[in-house]
Coordinates of C-alpha atoms and ligand atoms in Angstrom, one line a residue:
X54 CA 23.7 -25.4 -32.7
X55 CA 24.6 -24.3 -29.1
X56 CA 24.5 -20.9 -27.5
X57 CA 25.8 -19.9 -24.0
X58 CA 24.6 -17.0 -21.8
X59 CA 25.0 -15.9 -18.2
X60 CA 21.2 -15.8 -17.8
X61 CA 18.2 -17.2 -19.8
X62 CA 14.8 -15.9 -19.0
X63 CA 11.6 -17.7 -20.1
X64 CA 8.8 -15.2 -20.6
X65 CA 8.9 -11.5 -21.6
X66 CA 6.1 -10.2 -19.3
X67 CA 6.5 -7.8 -16.4
X68 CA 8.6 -10.2 -14.4
X69 CA 10.8 -11.6 -17.3
X70 CA 11.5 -8.2 -18.9
X71 CA 12.5 -6.7 -15.6
X72 CA 15.0 -9.4 -14.6
X73 CA 16.4 -9.6 -18.1
X74 CA 16.9 -5.9 -18.5
X75 CA 18.3 -5.3 -15.0
X76 CA 20.7 -8.2 -15.4
X77 CA 21.9 -7.0 -18.7
X78 CA 22.5 -3.5 -17.2
X79 CA 24.6 -5.2 -14.5
X80 CA 26.7 -6.8 -17.2
X81 CA 25.1 -10.2 -17.8
X82 CA 24.8 -11.8 -21.2
X83 CA 21.1 -12.5 -21.4
X84 CA 18.7 -14.5 -23.6
X85 CA 15.0 -13.9 -23.4
X86 CA 12.5 -16.4 -24.8
X87 CA 8.8 -15.6 -25.5
X88 CA 6.7 -17.1 -28.3
X89 CA 4.1 -14.3 -27.9
X90 CA 4.0 -10.5 -27.8
X91 CA 6.6 -8.6 -25.7
X92 CA 5.0 -7.2 -22.5
X93 CA 3.0 -10.3 -21.5
X94 CA -0.3 -10.2 -19.9
X95 CA -0.2 -6.7 -18.3
X96 CA 0.6 -4.9 -21.6
X97 CA -1.3 -7.0 -24.1
X98 CA -4.2 -8.7 -22.2
X99 CA -4.4 -7.3 -18.7
X100 CA -3.8 -4.0 -16.8
X101 CA -3.2 -1.7 -19.8
X102 CA -6.1 -2.5 -22.1
X103 CA -8.3 -3.1 -19.1
X104 CA -7.5 0.3 -17.6
X105 CA -8.2 1.9 -21.0
X106 CA -11.6 0.3 -21.0
X107 CA -12.1 1.4 -17.4
X108 CA -11.4 4.9 -18.4
X109 CA -13.9 4.6 -21.3
X110 CA -16.5 3.5 -18.8
X111 CA -15.6 6.4 -16.5
X112 CA -16.1 8.8 -19.3
X113 CA -19.4 7.3 -20.1
X114 CA -20.4 7.9 -16.5
X115 CA -18.9 11.4 -16.5
X116 CA -21.2 12.2 -19.4
X117 CA -24.2 11.2 -17.4
X118 CA -23.0 13.2 -14.4
X119 CA -22.3 16.2 -16.7
X120 CA -26.0 16.0 -17.8
X121 CA -27.0 15.9 -14.2
X122 CA -25.2 19.1 -13.4
X123 CA -26.7 21.0 -16.3
X124 CA -24.5 20.4 -19.4
X125 CA -26.6 20.0 -22.5
X126 CA -25.2 16.6 -23.4
X127 CA -27.0 13.5 -24.3
X128 CA -24.7 10.7 -23.3
X129 CA -23.4 9.2 -26.5
X130 CA -22.5 5.6 -27.2
X131 CA -18.9 4.6 -27.7
X132 CA -17.5 4.1 -31.2
X133 CA -16.2 0.7 -30.1
X134 CA -14.1 0.1 -33.3
X135 CA -12.3 3.5 -33.0
X136 CA -11.7 3.1 -29.3
X137 CA -10.2 -0.3 -29.9
X138 CA -8.0 1.0 -32.6
X139 CA -6.7 3.8 -30.5
X140 CA -6.1 1.5 -27.5
X141 CA -4.4 -1.1 -29.6
X142 CA -2.1 1.6 -31.3
X143 CA -1.0 2.7 -27.8
X144 CA -0.2 -0.9 -26.9
X145 CA 1.7 -1.5 -30.1
X146 CA 3.8 1.6 -29.2
X147 CA 4.7 0.0 -25.9
X148 CA 5.7 -3.2 -27.6
X149 CA 7.8 -1.3 -30.2
X150 CA 9.7 0.6 -27.4
X151 CA 10.4 -2.8 -25.7
X152 CA 11.8 -4.2 -28.9
X153 CA 14.1 -1.1 -29.4
X154 CA 15.3 -1.1 -25.8
X155 CA 16.0 -4.8 -25.6
X156 CA 18.1 -4.4 -28.8
X157 CA 20.0 -1.4 -27.4
X158 CA 20.6 -3.3 -24.2
X159 CA 22.2 -6.3 -26.1
X160 CA 19.6 -8.8 -25.0
X161 CA 19.2 -11.8 -27.3
X162 CA 15.4 -12.1 -27.9
X163 CA 14.2 -15.5 -29.1
X164 CA 10.6 -15.4 -30.3
X165 CA 9.8 -19.0 -29.3
X166 CA 9.1 -21.2 -26.4
X167 CA 11.9 -23.4 -24.9
X168 CA 12.0 -26.5 -22.8
X169 CA 14.4 -27.8 -20.2
X170 CA 16.6 -30.8 -21.1
X171 CA 18.9 -30.3 -18.1
X172 CA 19.0 -27.9 -15.2
X173 CA 21.1 -25.4 -17.1
X174 CA 20.1 -26.3 -20.7
X175 CA 17.1 -25.6 -22.9
X176 CA 16.0 -26.6 -26.4
X177 CA 14.1 -24.1 -28.6
X178 CA 11.4 -25.2 -31.1
X179 CA 14.1 -25.8 -33.8
X180 CA 16.2 -28.0 -31.5
X181 CA 18.9 -25.4 -30.9
X182 CA 20.5 -25.7 -27.4
X183 CA 20.8 -22.7 -25.0
X184 CA 22.7 -23.0 -21.8
X185 CA 23.3 -20.7 -18.8
X186 CA 24.2 -21.2 -15.1
X187 CA 21.1 -19.2 -14.2
X188 CA 17.6 -19.7 -15.7
X189 CA 14.5 -17.8 -14.7
X190 CA 11.0 -19.1 -15.2
X191 CA 8.7 -16.1 -15.7
X192 CA 6.1 -17.7 -17.9
X193 CA 3.0 -16.2 -16.2
X194 CA -0.5 -17.6 -16.3
X195 CA -3.5 -17.8 -18.6
X196 CA -7.2 -17.7 -18.0
X197 CA -8.5 -20.9 -16.4
X198 CA -10.9 -23.0 -18.5
X199 CA -13.5 -25.1 -16.8
X200 CA -14.1 -28.7 -17.9
X201 CA -17.9 -28.2 -18.3
X202 CA -20.2 -28.7 -21.2
X203 CA -20.5 -25.7 -23.4
X204 CA -17.6 -23.8 -21.9
X205 CA -16.5 -22.8 -25.4
X206 CA -19.7 -20.8 -26.0
X207 CA -18.3 -18.2 -23.6
X208 CA -15.1 -16.2 -23.6
X209 CA -12.2 -15.6 -21.3
X210 CA -10.6 -12.3 -20.4
X211 CA -8.2 -12.4 -23.3
X212 CA -11.2 -12.4 -25.7
X213 CA -12.8 -9.3 -24.2
X214 CA -10.0 -7.2 -25.8
X215 CA -10.9 -8.4 -29.3
X216 CA -14.6 -7.8 -29.1
X217 CA -15.9 -5.9 -32.1
X218 CA -18.8 -4.3 -30.2
X219 CA -20.4 -4.3 -26.8
X220 CA -22.6 -7.3 -26.0
X221 CA -26.2 -6.4 -25.1
X222 CA -26.5 -8.8 -22.2
X223 CA -23.5 -10.5 -20.7
X224 CA -23.1 -13.0 -17.9
X225 CA -19.8 -12.8 -15.9
X226 CA -19.0 -16.0 -14.0
X227 CA -16.6 -15.5 -11.1
X228 CA -16.1 -13.4 -8.0
X229 CA -12.5 -12.2 -8.2
X230 CA -10.7 -9.2 -9.6
X231 CA -11.3 -9.9 -13.3
X232 CA -15.0 -10.8 -12.8
X233 CA -15.7 -7.6 -10.8
X234 CA -13.7 -5.3 -13.0
X235 CA -15.3 -6.5 -16.3
X236 CA -18.8 -6.6 -14.8
X237 CA -18.4 -2.9 -13.9
X238 CA -16.6 -1.9 -17.1
X239 CA -19.1 -3.7 -19.4
X240 CA -22.0 -2.2 -17.5
X241 CA -20.5 1.2 -17.7
X242 CA -20.2 0.8 -21.5
X243 CA -23.9 0.1 -21.8
X244 CA -24.3 -3.7 -21.3
X245 CA -26.8 -5.4 -19.1
X246 CA -24.7 -7.5 -16.7
X247 CA -25.4 -10.6 -14.5
X248 CA -22.5 -11.4 -12.2
X249 CA -22.7 -15.1 -11.1
X250 CA -20.6 -15.7 -8.0
X251 CA -19.9 -19.2 -6.6
X252 CA -18.1 -18.4 -3.4
X253 CA -17.1 -15.1 -1.8
X254 CA -16.9 -11.9 -3.8
X255 CA -13.4 -10.3 -3.7
X256 CA -12.4 -12.4 -0.7
X257 CA -9.0 -10.7 -0.2
X258 CA -10.6 -7.3 0.4
X259 CA -12.3 -5.9 3.5
X260 CA -15.7 -7.5 3.9
X261 CA -17.6 -4.3 4.7
X262 CA -16.3 -2.4 1.7
X263 CA -16.9 -5.3 -0.6
X264 CA -20.5 -5.4 0.5
X265 CA -20.8 -1.7 0.0
X266 CA -19.4 -2.1 -3.5
X267 CA -21.9 -4.9 -4.2
X268 CA -24.8 -2.8 -3.1
X269 CA -23.7 0.1 -5.3
X270 CA -23.2 -2.3 -8.3
X271 CA -26.8 -3.6 -7.8
X272 CA -28.1 -0.1 -7.4
X273 CA -26.6 0.8 -10.7
X274 CA -28.5 -2.1 -12.3
X275 CA -26.1 -5.0 -12.3
X276 CA -27.6 -8.3 -11.1
X277 CA -25.4 -10.2 -8.7
X278 CA -26.4 -13.8 -8.0
X279 CA -24.5 -15.4 -5.1
X280 CA -23.8 -19.0 -4.2
X281 CA -24.4 -20.2 -7.7
X282 CA -22.2 -22.9 -9.3
X283 CA -22.5 -22.8 -13.1
X284 CA -22.2 -26.4 -14.4
X285 CA -23.0 -26.0 -18.1
X286 CA -23.6 -23.6 -20.9
X287 CA -26.1 -24.4 -23.6
X288 CA -27.3 -22.8 -26.8
X289 CA -25.5 -21.2 -29.6
X290 CA -23.0 -18.3 -29.7
X291 CA -25.0 -15.1 -29.1
X292 CA -27.9 -17.0 -27.4
X293 CA -26.4 -18.8 -24.4
X294 CA -28.1 -20.1 -21.3
X295 CA -26.2 -21.1 -18.2
X296 CA -27.3 -24.0 -16.0
X297 CA -26.3 -24.1 -12.3
X298 CA -25.9 -27.0 -9.9
X299 CA -29.4 -26.7 -8.6
X300 CA -30.7 -27.2 -12.1
X301 CA -31.8 -23.5 -12.5
X302 CA -31.3 -21.8 -15.8
X303 CA -29.9 -18.3 -16.3
X304 CA -30.1 -16.2 -19.4
X305 CA -30.3 -16.0 -22.3
X306 CA -27.2 -14.0 -22.8
X307 CA -25.5 -12.9 -26.0
X308 CA -22.1 -13.3 -24.3
X309 CA -20.6 -15.1 -21.3
X310 CA -17.3 -14.2 -19.7
X311 CA -15.7 -16.9 -17.7
X312 CA -13.5 -15.2 -15.0
X313 CA -12.7 -18.2 -12.8
X314 CA -9.1 -17.7 -12.0
X315 CA -5.8 -18.4 -13.9
X316 CA -3.7 -21.4 -14.7
X317 CA 0.1 -21.1 -14.4
X318 CA 2.1 -21.7 -17.6
X319 CA 4.2 -24.5 -16.4
X320 CA 3.1 -27.2 -18.8
X321 CA 5.3 -27.8 -21.8
X322 CA 8.5 -26.4 -20.1
X323 CA 9.9 -29.9 -19.4
X324 CA 10.0 -29.1 -15.7
X325 CA 9.5 -32.8 -14.8
X326 CA 12.7 -33.6 -16.6
X327 CA 14.6 -31.4 -14.2
X328 CA 12.3 -32.0 -11.2
X329 CA 11.3 -28.4 -10.5
X330 CA 8.7 -28.7 -7.7
X331 CA 5.2 -27.4 -8.4
X332 CA 2.3 -26.9 -6.0
X333 CA -1.1 -28.6 -6.4
X334 CA -2.3 -25.9 -8.7
X335 CA 0.8 -26.1 -10.9
X336 CA 2.6 -23.0 -9.7
X337 CA 6.4 -23.2 -9.4
X338 CA 7.3 -23.4 -5.7
X339 CA 9.8 -20.7 -4.6
X340 CA 11.5 -19.7 -1.4
X341 CA 12.1 -16.1 -0.2
X342 CA 14.8 -15.7 -2.7
X343 CA 12.7 -17.0 -5.7
X344 CA 14.8 -20.2 -5.7
X345 CA 13.0 -23.3 -7.0
X346 CA 13.8 -26.8 -5.8
X347 CA 16.6 -27.0 -8.4
X348 CA 19.8 -24.9 -8.0
X349 CA 20.3 -22.4 -10.8
X350 CA 16.6 -22.3 -11.6
X351 CA 14.6 -19.4 -10.1
X352 CA 11.0 -18.3 -10.8
X353 CA 9.2 -15.0 -10.5
X354 CA 5.8 -13.4 -11.3
X355 CA 2.4 -15.1 -11.7
X356 CA 3.9 -18.5 -12.4
X357 CA 4.8 -18.6 -8.7
X358 CA 1.2 -17.9 -7.6
X359 CA 2.4 -15.2 -5.1
X360 CA 0.3 -12.0 -5.4
X361 CA -0.4 -11.9 -9.1
X362 CA 0.2 -8.2 -9.7
X363 CA 2.4 -6.4 -12.1
X364 CA 4.3 -4.3 -9.6
X365 CA 5.0 -7.5 -7.6
X366 CA 6.4 -9.2 -10.7
X367 CA 8.5 -6.2 -11.4
X368 CA 9.9 -5.8 -7.9
X369 CA 10.6 -9.5 -7.6
X370 CA 12.4 -9.4 -11.0
X371 CA 14.5 -6.4 -9.9
X372 CA 15.5 -8.0 -6.6
X373 CA 16.5 -11.2 -8.3
X374 CA 18.7 -9.4 -10.8
X375 CA 20.4 -7.6 -7.9
X376 CA 21.0 -10.9 -6.1
X377 CA 22.3 -12.8 -9.2
X378 CA 24.4 -10.1 -10.8
X379 CA 24.5 -7.0 -8.6
X380 CA 26.6 -8.3 -5.7
X381 CA 23.7 -8.3 -3.3
X382 CA 23.4 -11.9 -2.1
X383 CA 20.6 -11.0 0.4
X384 CA 18.4 -9.1 -2.1
X385 CA 14.9 -10.4 -2.2
X386 CA 11.4 -9.0 -2.5
X387 CA 9.3 -8.6 0.7
X388 CA 5.7 -9.8 0.0
X389 CA 4.2 -7.9 3.0
X390 CA 1.7 -5.1 2.8
X391 CA 1.2 -5.0 -1.0
X392 CA -1.4 -2.4 -2.1
X393 CA -3.9 -3.2 -4.8
X394 CA -7.0 -1.8 -6.3
X395 CA -10.0 -3.4 -8.1
X396 CA -10.9 -1.1 -11.0
X397 CA -14.6 -1.5 -10.3
X398 CA -17.1 1.3 -10.4
X399 CA -16.4 2.8 -7.9
X400 CA -12.9 1.5 -7.4
X401 CA -12.1 -0.5 -4.3
X402 CA -8.6 -0.7 -2.8
X403 CA -6.6 -1.8 0.2
X404 CA -3.2 -2.2 1.7
X405 CA -2.2 -4.3 4.7
X406 CA -4.6 -6.4 6.8
X407 CA -8.4 -6.4 6.4
X408 CA -10.4 -6.1 9.6
X409 CA -11.0 -9.9 9.6
X410 CA -7.3 -10.8 9.1
X411 CA -6.3 -8.3 11.9
X412 CA -8.9 -9.8 14.3
X413 CA -7.6 -13.3 13.5
X414 CA -4.1 -12.3 14.4
X415 CA -4.5 -9.7 17.1
X416 CA -7.9 -10.4 18.7
X417 CA -9.2 -7.6 21.0
X418 CA -6.2 -5.4 20.5
X419 CA -7.6 -4.4 17.1
X420 CA -9.2 -0.9 16.8
X421 CA -11.2 0.1 13.8
X422 CA -11.9 3.6 12.5
X423 CA -14.4 3.7 9.6
X424 CA -16.4 6.3 8.0
X425 CA -18.6 6.9 4.9
X426 CA -19.3 10.1 2.9
X427 CA -20.7 11.1 -0.4
X428 CA -18.1 12.7 -2.6
X429 CA -18.7 16.4 -3.5
X430 CA -19.0 15.8 -7.2
X431 CA -21.8 13.2 -6.7
X432 CA -23.7 15.4 -4.2
X433 CA -23.6 18.4 -6.6
X434 CA -25.0 16.1 -9.3
X435 CA -27.8 15.0 -7.0
X436 CA -26.4 11.5 -6.3
X437 CA -26.0 9.9 -2.9
X438 CA -23.6 6.9 -3.4
X439 CA -21.5 6.5 -0.3
X440 CA -17.7 6.2 -0.4
X441 CA -16.1 4.4 2.5
X442 CA -12.7 4.4 4.3
X443 CA -11.5 2.1 7.0
X444 CA -8.4 2.1 9.2
X445 CA -7.4 -1.1 10.9
X446 CA -5.1 -0.4 13.9
X447 CA -3.6 -2.4 16.7
X448 CA -2.7 -1.7 20.3
X449 CA -2.8 1.4 22.6
X450 CA -0.6 3.3 20.2
X451 CA -2.8 2.4 17.3
X452 CA -0.2 1.2 14.8
X453 CA -1.9 1.1 11.4
X454 CA -2.1 -2.4 10.0
X455 CA -4.5 -1.8 7.1
X456 CA -6.1 1.0 5.1
X457 CA -9.1 0.4 2.8
X458 CA -11.0 2.7 0.6
X459 CA -14.0 2.5 -1.7
X460 CA -15.1 5.3 -3.9
X461 CA -14.0 7.7 -6.7
X462 CA -10.3 8.5 -6.3
X463 CA -9.5 5.4 -4.2
X464 CA -7.3 4.1 -7.0
X465 CA -5.0 7.1 -6.6
X466 CA -5.2 8.0 -2.9
X467 CA -3.9 4.6 -1.6
X468 CA -0.4 4.8 -3.0
X469 CA 0.9 7.4 -0.6
X470 CA -0.8 5.8 2.4
X471 CA 0.8 2.5 1.5
X472 CA 4.2 4.1 1.7
X473 CA 3.3 5.5 5.1
X474 CA 2.0 2.2 6.3
X475 CA 5.3 0.5 5.3
X476 CA 7.2 3.1 7.2
X477 CA 5.4 2.3 10.5
X478 CA 2.4 4.6 10.3
X479 CA 0.4 5.3 13.6
X480 CA -2.9 6.9 13.9
X481 CA -1.4 9.9 15.6
X482 CA 0.6 10.6 12.4
X483 CA -2.6 10.9 10.5
X484 CA -4.2 13.1 13.2
X485 CA -1.1 15.4 13.1
X486 CA -1.3 15.7 9.3
X487 CA -3.0 18.5 7.5
X488 CA -5.7 17.4 5.1
X489 CA -6.0 18.5 1.5
X490 CA -9.5 19.8 1.1
X491 CA -11.9 18.9 -0.6
X492 CA -10.5 15.5 -1.6
X493 CA -11.3 11.8 -1.0
X494 CA -7.8 11.4 0.6
X495 CA -8.6 13.8 3.4
X496 CA -11.3 11.3 4.6
X497 CA -8.4 9.0 5.7
X498 CA -6.6 11.7 7.5
X499 CA -9.8 13.1 9.2
X500 CA -11.3 9.7 10.3
X501 CA -12.6 10.2 13.8
Ligands
FAD1743 C1 -7.5 -8.9 -17.2 C2 -6.4 -8.7 -16.2 C3 -6.2 -7.4 -15.7 C4 -5.2 -7.2 -14.8 N1 -5.1 -6.0 -14.3 C5 -4.1 -5.7 -13.4 C6 -3.9 -4.4 -12.8 O1 -4.7 -3.5 -13.1 N2 -2.9 -4.2 -12.0 C7 -2.0 -5.2 -11.7 O2 -1.0 -4.9 -11.0 N3 -2.1 -6.4 -12.2 C8 -3.1 -6.7 -13.1 N4 -3.2 -7.9 -13.6 C9 -2.2 -9.0 -13.3 C10 -0.9 -8.8 -14.1 O3 -1.2 -8.7 -15.5 C11 0.0 -9.9 -13.9 O4 0.3 -10.0 -12.5 C12 1.4 -9.7 -14.6 O5 1.2 -9.5 -16.0 C13 2.3 -10.9 -14.4 O6 3.5 -10.8 -15.1 P1 4.4 -12.1 -15.4 O7 5.6 -11.5 -16.1 O8 4.5 -12.9 -14.2 O9 3.5 -12.9 -16.4 P2 3.0 -12.5 -17.9 O10 2.8 -11.1 -18.0 O11 1.8 -13.4 -18.1 O12 4.1 -13.0 -18.8 C14 4.5 -14.3 -19.1 C15 5.1 -14.4 -20.4 O13 5.6 -15.7 -20.6 C16 5.3 -16.1 -21.9 N5 5.4 -17.6 -22.0 C17 4.5 -18.5 -21.7 N6 4.9 -19.8 -21.8 C18 6.2 -19.6 -22.2 C19 7.3 -20.6 -22.6 N7 7.1 -21.9 -22.6 N8 8.5 -20.1 -23.0 C20 8.7 -18.7 -23.0 N9 7.8 -17.8 -22.7 C21 6.5 -18.3 -22.3 C22 4.0 -15.6 -22.2 O14 3.8 -15.5 -23.6 C23 4.0 -14.2 -21.5 O15 4.4 -13.2 -22.4 C24 -4.2 -8.2 -14.5 C25 -4.4 -9.5 -15.1 C26 -5.5 -9.7 -16.0 C27 -5.6 -11.1 -16.6
NAD1744 N1 -6.7 -4.5 -10.6 C1 -5.8 -5.5 -10.4 O1 -4.7 -5.3 -9.8 C2 -6.0 -6.8 -11.0 C3 -7.0 -7.0 -12.0 C4 -7.2 -8.3 -12.5 C5 -6.4 -9.3 -12.1 N2 -5.5 -9.1 -11.1 C6 -4.7 -10.2 -10.6 O2 -4.9 -11.4 -11.4 C7 -5.3 -12.4 -10.5 C8 -6.3 -13.3 -11.2 O3 -7.6 -12.7 -11.2 P1 -8.8 -13.6 -11.4 O4 -10.0 -12.7 -11.2 O5 -8.7 -14.4 -12.7 O6 -8.7 -14.6 -10.2 P2 -9.2 -14.5 -8.7 O7 -8.4 -15.5 -8.0 O8 -9.1 -13.1 -8.2 O9 -10.7 -14.9 -8.8 C9 -11.1 -16.1 -9.3 C10 -12.6 -16.3 -9.0 O10 -13.1 -17.4 -9.7 C11 -13.9 -18.1 -8.8 N3 -14.0 -19.5 -9.3 C12 -13.1 -20.4 -9.3 N4 -13.6 -21.5 -9.8 C13 -14.9 -21.3 -10.1 C14 -15.9 -22.1 -10.7 N5 -15.7 -23.3 -11.1 N6 -17.1 -21.5 -10.8 C15 -17.3 -20.2 -10.5 N7 -16.4 -19.5 -9.9 C16 -15.2 -20.0 -9.8 C17 -13.3 -18.0 -7.4 O11 -14.2 -18.2 -6.4 C18 -12.9 -16.5 -7.5 O12 -13.9 -15.7 -7.1 C19 -5.9 -11.7 -9.3 O13 -5.8 -12.5 -8.1 C20 -5.0 -10.5 -9.2 O14 -3.9 -10.8 -8.4 C21 -5.3 -7.9 -10.6

């Protein structure tokens, strides 16, 4: 059997759904392949369930603060099964809405994987042929698995979401977004946490704020072990020890989370048959217009290894649809100044250049304005954790190159400043702005 479309999209995550839906809206006949749940990583195994867990951890912390300001509450443990049910029901609702909308939009959804047999032709699992002049690879990435003894004793981030209960003592291996977020979330939900970091912690964020976050995590009771390379896991599920390269042993732990990066989903697609070029880590190589090395085949989202964030996948998908079917041949996504937040406790975020990146590019012309403060709600409760903000500017006229924030509220306050930075923000604009008081955001405006 053979089916012809204007566009075939491989992967129904943030990137694939966007390009498929936008293209259909622009009149294209679209087929969308995915063997797994609609919504991909973000909806099913990433941002959404993670943020729900982050909120749960925030509410646990809020109970402790409430007690500290005089509420007669004894912080209660989480009914994990009920929370999981409510979170999963919410996610099932998102998936159901996608199914309905894709149907209404006339998109042919094929719940299977497909592989290339020619640049414009794919075969599905049953051997049916699908062809289109445009094919988008949006197959995302999966948790990276290390080839070390005992790896299977631990879990990866996908598994966190199917836990039946909180582990008592968990080791988190890694130093990136996933490792830091889950270390904080699991600690907030009552686990004892060891974070084992091989290289730098959160190396894409501003060094000073990362160190301030690490200090706060340790002050809350998390153990952070640096410069440690885990080479093996030993024991049995529920009683796991980790051995590092120096021969030292860590644990025992009743759970281990491997958070050591992600592997692009490029295997099994038949890409070598059509000679789509990959980088050394297996990401599909793309140019500024998301073109691969093969005409008619484009790639977007995590599979390209360029800023693995949902809004980036969505924006790249939208721009690609506009270019292919919207009569905008120059449409493309600009990968500069992308804001992001690590949902740690407290959250850490940034947009633009870090101080280190700015000094590498602009040397002595860089001007830094940084400050720390204790948020009002913490002070009232008798706590003294310091939040931080930093402005990275360049030149006499102090054009703002980077804005960084650590502390409660950072996850919300950065969005508006990111817009301003993109529009060419200067420090004088901040000085001329009236603060909203008392807030965390005013600390950026009032930095002296
Ligand atoms: C734990 C975690 C938390 C995160 N939190 C955030 C956050 O807070 N904010 C944020 O911006 N980003 C976050 N991210 C990153 C974000 O989830 C990704 O950047 C985003 O989901 C990428 O979308 P995508 O469409 O490129 O890939 P995916 O969402 O991974 O979608 C790819 C889809 O392709 C399908 N697929 C795979 N192989 C094939 C095949 N052969 N044929 C057809 N389909 C295939 C998969 O089943 C999947 O559905 C998080 C990631 C993780 C892991
Ligand atoms: N809040 C958010 O926006 C959010 C949250 C989670 C993930 N994400 C996105 O997903 C991407 C993937 O996140 P991630 O945390 O999986 O990857 P990452 O690239 O952020 O971090 C991977 C970490 O694993 C470490 N590592 C690699 N190999 C190792 C080894 N053998 N032993 C020990 N450590 C090792 C690296 O040094 C690094 O610290 C992020 O880069 C981010 O773009 C975003």
